Coordinates of C-alpha atoms and ligand atoms in Angstrom, one line a residue:
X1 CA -8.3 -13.6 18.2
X2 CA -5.5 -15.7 20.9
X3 CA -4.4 -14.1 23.2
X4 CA -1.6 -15.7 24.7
X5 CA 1.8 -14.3 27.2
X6 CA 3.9 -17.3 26.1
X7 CA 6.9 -17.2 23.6
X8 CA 6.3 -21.3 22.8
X9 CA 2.8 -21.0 22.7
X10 CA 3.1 -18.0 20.1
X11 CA 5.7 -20.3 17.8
X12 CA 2.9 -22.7 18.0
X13 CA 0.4 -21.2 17.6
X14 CA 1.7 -19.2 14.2
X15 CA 3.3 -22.7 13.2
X16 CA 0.3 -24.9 13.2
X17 CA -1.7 -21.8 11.8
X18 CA 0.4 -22.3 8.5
X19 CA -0.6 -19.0 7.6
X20 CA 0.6 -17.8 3.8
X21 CA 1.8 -14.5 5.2
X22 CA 2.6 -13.5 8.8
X23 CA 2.7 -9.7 9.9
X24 CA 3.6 -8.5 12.9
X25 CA 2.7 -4.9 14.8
X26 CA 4.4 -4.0 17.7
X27 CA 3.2 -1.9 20.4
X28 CA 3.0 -1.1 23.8
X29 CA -0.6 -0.8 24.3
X30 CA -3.1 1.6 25.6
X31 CA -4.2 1.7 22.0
X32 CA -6.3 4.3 20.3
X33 CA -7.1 4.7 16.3
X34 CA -3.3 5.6 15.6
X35 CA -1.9 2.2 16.6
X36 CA -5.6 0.3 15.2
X37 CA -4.9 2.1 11.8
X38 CA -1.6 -0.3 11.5
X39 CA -3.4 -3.6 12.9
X40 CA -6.3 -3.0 9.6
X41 CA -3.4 -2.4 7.3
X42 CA -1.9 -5.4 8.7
X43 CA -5.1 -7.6 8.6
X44 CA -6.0 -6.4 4.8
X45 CA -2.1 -7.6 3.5
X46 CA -1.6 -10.7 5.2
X47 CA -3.3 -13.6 6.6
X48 CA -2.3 -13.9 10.1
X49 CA -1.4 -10.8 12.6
X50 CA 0.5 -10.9 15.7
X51 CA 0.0 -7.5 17.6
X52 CA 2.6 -7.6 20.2
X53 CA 1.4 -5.2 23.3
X54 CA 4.7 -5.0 25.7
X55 CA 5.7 -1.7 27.8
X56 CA 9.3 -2.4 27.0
X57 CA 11.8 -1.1 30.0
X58 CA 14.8 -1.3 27.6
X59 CA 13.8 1.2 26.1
X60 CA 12.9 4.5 28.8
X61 CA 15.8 6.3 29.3
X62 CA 13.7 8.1 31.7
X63 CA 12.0 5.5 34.7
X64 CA 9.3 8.4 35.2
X65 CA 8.2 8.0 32.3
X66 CA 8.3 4.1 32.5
X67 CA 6.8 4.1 35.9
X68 CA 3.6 6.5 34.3
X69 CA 3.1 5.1 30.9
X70 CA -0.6 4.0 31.0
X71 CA -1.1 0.3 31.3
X72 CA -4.8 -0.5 29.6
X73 CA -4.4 -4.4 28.5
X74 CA -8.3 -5.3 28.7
X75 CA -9.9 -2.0 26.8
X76 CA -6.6 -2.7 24.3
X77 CA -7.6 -6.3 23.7
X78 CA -11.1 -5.6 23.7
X79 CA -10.6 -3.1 21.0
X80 CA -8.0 -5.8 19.1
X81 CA -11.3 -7.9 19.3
X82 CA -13.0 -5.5 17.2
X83 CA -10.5 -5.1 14.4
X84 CA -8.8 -9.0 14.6
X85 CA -9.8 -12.5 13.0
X86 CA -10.6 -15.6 15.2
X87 CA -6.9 -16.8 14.1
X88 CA -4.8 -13.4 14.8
X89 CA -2.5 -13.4 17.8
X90 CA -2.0 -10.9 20.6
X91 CA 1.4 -11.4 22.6
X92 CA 1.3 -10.0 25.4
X93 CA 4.3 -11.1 27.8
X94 CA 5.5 -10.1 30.9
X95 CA 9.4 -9.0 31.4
X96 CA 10.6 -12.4 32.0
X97 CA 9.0 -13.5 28.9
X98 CA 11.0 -11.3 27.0
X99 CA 13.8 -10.8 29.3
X100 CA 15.0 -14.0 30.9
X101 CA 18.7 -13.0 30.5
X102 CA 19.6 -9.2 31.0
X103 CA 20.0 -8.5 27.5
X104 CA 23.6 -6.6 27.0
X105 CA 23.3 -6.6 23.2
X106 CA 24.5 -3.2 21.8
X107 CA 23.4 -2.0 18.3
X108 CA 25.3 0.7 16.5
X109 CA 22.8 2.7 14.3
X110 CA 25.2 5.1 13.1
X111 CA 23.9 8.6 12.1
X112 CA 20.3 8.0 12.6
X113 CA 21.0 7.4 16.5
X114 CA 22.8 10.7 16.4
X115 CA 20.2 13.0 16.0
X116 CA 17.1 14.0 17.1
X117 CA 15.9 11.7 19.6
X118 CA 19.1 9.9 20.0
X119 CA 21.1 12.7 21.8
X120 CA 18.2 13.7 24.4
X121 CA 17.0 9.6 24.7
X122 CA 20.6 8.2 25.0
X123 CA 19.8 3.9 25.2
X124 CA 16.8 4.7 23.5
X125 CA 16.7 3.1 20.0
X126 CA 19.1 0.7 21.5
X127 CA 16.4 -0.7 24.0
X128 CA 14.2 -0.4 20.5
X129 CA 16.9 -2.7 18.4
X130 CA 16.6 -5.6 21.6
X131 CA 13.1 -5.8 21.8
X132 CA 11.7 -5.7 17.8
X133 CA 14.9 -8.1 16.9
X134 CA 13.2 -10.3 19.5
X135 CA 9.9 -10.0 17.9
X136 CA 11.3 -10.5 14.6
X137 CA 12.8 -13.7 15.7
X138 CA 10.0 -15.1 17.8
X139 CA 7.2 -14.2 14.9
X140 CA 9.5 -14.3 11.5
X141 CA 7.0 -12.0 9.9
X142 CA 6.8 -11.3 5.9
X143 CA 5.6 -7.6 7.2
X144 CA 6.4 -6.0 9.8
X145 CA 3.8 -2.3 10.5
X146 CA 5.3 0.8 11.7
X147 CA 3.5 4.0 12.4
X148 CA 5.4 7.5 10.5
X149 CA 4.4 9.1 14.0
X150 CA 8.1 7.7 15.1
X151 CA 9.7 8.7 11.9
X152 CA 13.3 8.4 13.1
X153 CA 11.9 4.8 14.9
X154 CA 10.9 3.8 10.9
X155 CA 14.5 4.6 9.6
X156 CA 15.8 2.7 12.8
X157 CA 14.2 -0.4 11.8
X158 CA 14.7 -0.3 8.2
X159 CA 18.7 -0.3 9.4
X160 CA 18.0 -3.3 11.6
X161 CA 16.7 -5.0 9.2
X162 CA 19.6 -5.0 7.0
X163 CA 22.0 -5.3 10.0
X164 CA 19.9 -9.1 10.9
X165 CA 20.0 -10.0 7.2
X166 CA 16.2 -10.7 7.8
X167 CA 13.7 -10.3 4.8
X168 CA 11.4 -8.5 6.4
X169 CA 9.2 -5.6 4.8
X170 CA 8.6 -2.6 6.5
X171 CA 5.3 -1.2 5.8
X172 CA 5.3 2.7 7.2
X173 CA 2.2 3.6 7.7
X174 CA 0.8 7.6 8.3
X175 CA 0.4 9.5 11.1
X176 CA -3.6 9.9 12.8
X177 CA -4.5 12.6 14.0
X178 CA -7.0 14.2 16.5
X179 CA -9.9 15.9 14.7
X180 CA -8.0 19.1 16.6
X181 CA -4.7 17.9 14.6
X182 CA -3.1 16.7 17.5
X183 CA -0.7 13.5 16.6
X184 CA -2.8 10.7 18.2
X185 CA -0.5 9.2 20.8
X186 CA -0.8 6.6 24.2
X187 CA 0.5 10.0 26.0
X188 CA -1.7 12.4 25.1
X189 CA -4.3 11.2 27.7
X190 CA -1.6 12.1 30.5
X191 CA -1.3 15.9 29.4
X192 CA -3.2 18.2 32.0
X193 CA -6.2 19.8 30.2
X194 CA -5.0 23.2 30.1
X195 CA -2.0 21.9 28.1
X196 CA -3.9 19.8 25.9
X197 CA -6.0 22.9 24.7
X198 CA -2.9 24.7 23.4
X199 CA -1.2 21.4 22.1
X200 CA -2.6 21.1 18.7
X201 CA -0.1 24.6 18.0
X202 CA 2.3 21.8 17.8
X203 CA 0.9 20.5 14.4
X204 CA -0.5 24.1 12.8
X205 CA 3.2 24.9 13.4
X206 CA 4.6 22.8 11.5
X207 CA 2.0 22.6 8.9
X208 CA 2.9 26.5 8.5
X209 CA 7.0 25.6 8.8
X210 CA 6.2 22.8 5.7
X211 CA 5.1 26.4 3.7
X212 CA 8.1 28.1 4.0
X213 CA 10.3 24.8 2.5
X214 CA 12.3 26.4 -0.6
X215 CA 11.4 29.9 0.2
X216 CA 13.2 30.3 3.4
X217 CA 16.6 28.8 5.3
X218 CA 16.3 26.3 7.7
X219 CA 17.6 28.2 10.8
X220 CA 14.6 30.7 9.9
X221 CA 12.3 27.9 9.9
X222 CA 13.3 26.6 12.6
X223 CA 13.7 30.0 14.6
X224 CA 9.5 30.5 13.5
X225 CA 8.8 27.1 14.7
X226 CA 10.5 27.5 18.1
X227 CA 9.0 31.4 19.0
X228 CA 5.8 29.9 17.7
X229 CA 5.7 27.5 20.5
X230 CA 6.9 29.5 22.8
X231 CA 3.9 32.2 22.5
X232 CA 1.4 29.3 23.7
X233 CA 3.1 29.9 26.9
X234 CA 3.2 26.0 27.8
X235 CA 4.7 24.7 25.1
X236 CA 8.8 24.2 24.6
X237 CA 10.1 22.9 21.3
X238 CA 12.8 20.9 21.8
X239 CA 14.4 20.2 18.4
X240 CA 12.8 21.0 14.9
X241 CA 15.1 19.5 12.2
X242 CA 14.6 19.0 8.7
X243 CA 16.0 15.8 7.5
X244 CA 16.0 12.9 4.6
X245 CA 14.0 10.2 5.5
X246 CA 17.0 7.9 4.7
X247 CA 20.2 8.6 6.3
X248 CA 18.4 11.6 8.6
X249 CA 20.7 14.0 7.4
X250 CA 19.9 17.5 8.8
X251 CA 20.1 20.4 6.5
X252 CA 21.2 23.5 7.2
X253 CA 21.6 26.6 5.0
X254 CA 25.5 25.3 4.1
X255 CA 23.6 22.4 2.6
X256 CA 21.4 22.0 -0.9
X257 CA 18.0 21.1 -1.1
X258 CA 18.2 17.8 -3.0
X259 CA 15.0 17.2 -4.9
X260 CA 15.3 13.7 -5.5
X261 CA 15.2 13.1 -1.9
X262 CA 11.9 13.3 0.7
X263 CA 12.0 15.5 3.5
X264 CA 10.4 15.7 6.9
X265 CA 10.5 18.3 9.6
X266 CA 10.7 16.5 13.0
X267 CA 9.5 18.1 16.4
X268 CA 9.9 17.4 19.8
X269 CA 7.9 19.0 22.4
X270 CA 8.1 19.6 26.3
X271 CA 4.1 19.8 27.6
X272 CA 4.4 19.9 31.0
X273 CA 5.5 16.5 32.4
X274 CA 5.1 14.9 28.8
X275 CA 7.2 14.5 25.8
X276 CA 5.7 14.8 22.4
X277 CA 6.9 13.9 18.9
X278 CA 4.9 14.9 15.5
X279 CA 6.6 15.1 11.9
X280 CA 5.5 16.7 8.8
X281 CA 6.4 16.0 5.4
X282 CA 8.3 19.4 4.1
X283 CA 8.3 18.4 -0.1
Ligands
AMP301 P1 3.7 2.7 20.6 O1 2.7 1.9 21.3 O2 3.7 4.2 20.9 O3 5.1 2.1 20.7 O4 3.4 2.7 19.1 C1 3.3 1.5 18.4 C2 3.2 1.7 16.9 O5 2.1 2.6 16.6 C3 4.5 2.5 16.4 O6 4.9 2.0 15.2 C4 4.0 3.9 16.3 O7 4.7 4.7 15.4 C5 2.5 3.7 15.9 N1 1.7 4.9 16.2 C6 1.6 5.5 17.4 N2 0.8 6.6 17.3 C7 0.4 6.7 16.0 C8 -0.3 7.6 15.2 N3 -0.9 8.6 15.8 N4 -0.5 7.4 13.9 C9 0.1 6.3 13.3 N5 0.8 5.4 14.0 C10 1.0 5.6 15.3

């Protein structure tokens, strides 16, 4: 494994490695198995990795939640070291790396930036579109490796890659989970203990909600979801949608259940301080 902070050395570097296939995982560290289950898929499909590992400002809508997002870069690449060849890349660069001009760009995500996450993280997948079409042109991956954990993220991604005209492939990859069910994510280790008991409800919610798919209507659904929650005492769902996992359409009970398309119930949840996301597959 290279480790490097440099945008010419990484063009080198993945230039003189001639590699067959490049593909690329973005993150923004403190790792755990969630984000190491997308570096093995990455390493077992092509034959050289760059795991990016940036905290990327453009993307917090809220700076409190910039300012505590754990910052772990030597356990992450000693644990990169475990799972990475002697040739694989980790970029690592600092804000003038990536930013050496502000970066006004605007990207127009239509629909899939208006729900969800888009409304209560307004700049959010915008700040996501500036830093992975950065990635994607400093790396030119075959593959790029996104975990289903950020399921609206995935769709997000899929859109800018048709908007660059890049041929990329994105490679979705499932959610981990805590043994408790918990959705593994870099926030989890900042929830205060007595919230972190209750916070696997989040998941046997919404593995109970995916049950009543077909048999009752949405608003119900939804309705069990959110007084579910709310008996933990700590928990606050924010949104639970059901949606397509192409254009994010939400259905409601003036809408059919089309059966040729996939759907996912998406959660967002206020636990304490922390903001968490989880998804289940509904059909
Ligand atoms: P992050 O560091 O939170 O930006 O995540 C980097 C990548 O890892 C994203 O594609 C996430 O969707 C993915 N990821 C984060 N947590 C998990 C998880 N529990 N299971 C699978 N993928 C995950």
């Amino acid at each position: 494994m290279v480790l490097t902070n440099n945008v010419n050395e990484l063009r080198l570097l993945i230039k003189k490695s001639s590699a067959g296939n490049v593909g690329l995982v973005p993150t923004m560290g403190a790792l755990h198995a969630g984000h190491l289950s997308l570096v093995k898929r990455a390493v077992e499909s092509t034959s050289l990795v760059v795991v990016s590992v940036y905290v990327n400002p453009t993307q917090f809508n809220d700076k409190s939640d910039f300012s505590r997002y754990p910052r772990t870069i030597e356990a992450d690449v000693a644990l990169l070291q475990s799972v990475l060849r002697s040739n694989d890349i980790v970029f690592a660069p600092t804000d003038a790396e990536m930013y050496p001009e502000p970066d006004t760009r605007q990207f127009s995500f239509g629909n899939l930036e208006k729900v969800m996450e888009g409304p209560l993280r307004p700049g959010h997948f915008n700040g996501v579109g500036q830093v992975v079409s950065k990635l994607f042109k400093f790396v030119e991956p075959d593959k790029a490796f996104f975990g289903l954990k950020d399921f609206q993220q995935v769709a997000v991604i899929k859109n800018l890659v048709k908007q660059m005209g890049v041929d990329i492939e994105i490679v979705p990859c499932p959610i981990i989970r805590e043994p408790d069910g918990l959705a593994m994510s870099s926030r989890n280790q900042l929830l205060e203990p007595k919230i972190r008991e209750v916070a696997p409800a989040i998941y046997q919610t919404i593995l109970k909600a995916a049950t009543m798919f077909g048999k009752e209507e949405p608003e119900e659904i939804k309705k069990y979801v959110f007084s579910s929650l709310e008996a933990t005492g700590l928990l606050v769902a924010e949104y639970f949608e059901i949606v397509d996992d192409v254009d994010l359409e939400v259905l409601n009970s003036n809408k059919q259940i089309d059966s040729s398309n996939k759907y996912y119930g998406c959660i967002a949840v206020q636990a304490g301080k922390i903001r968490l996301i989880d998804n289940i597959a509904m059909n």
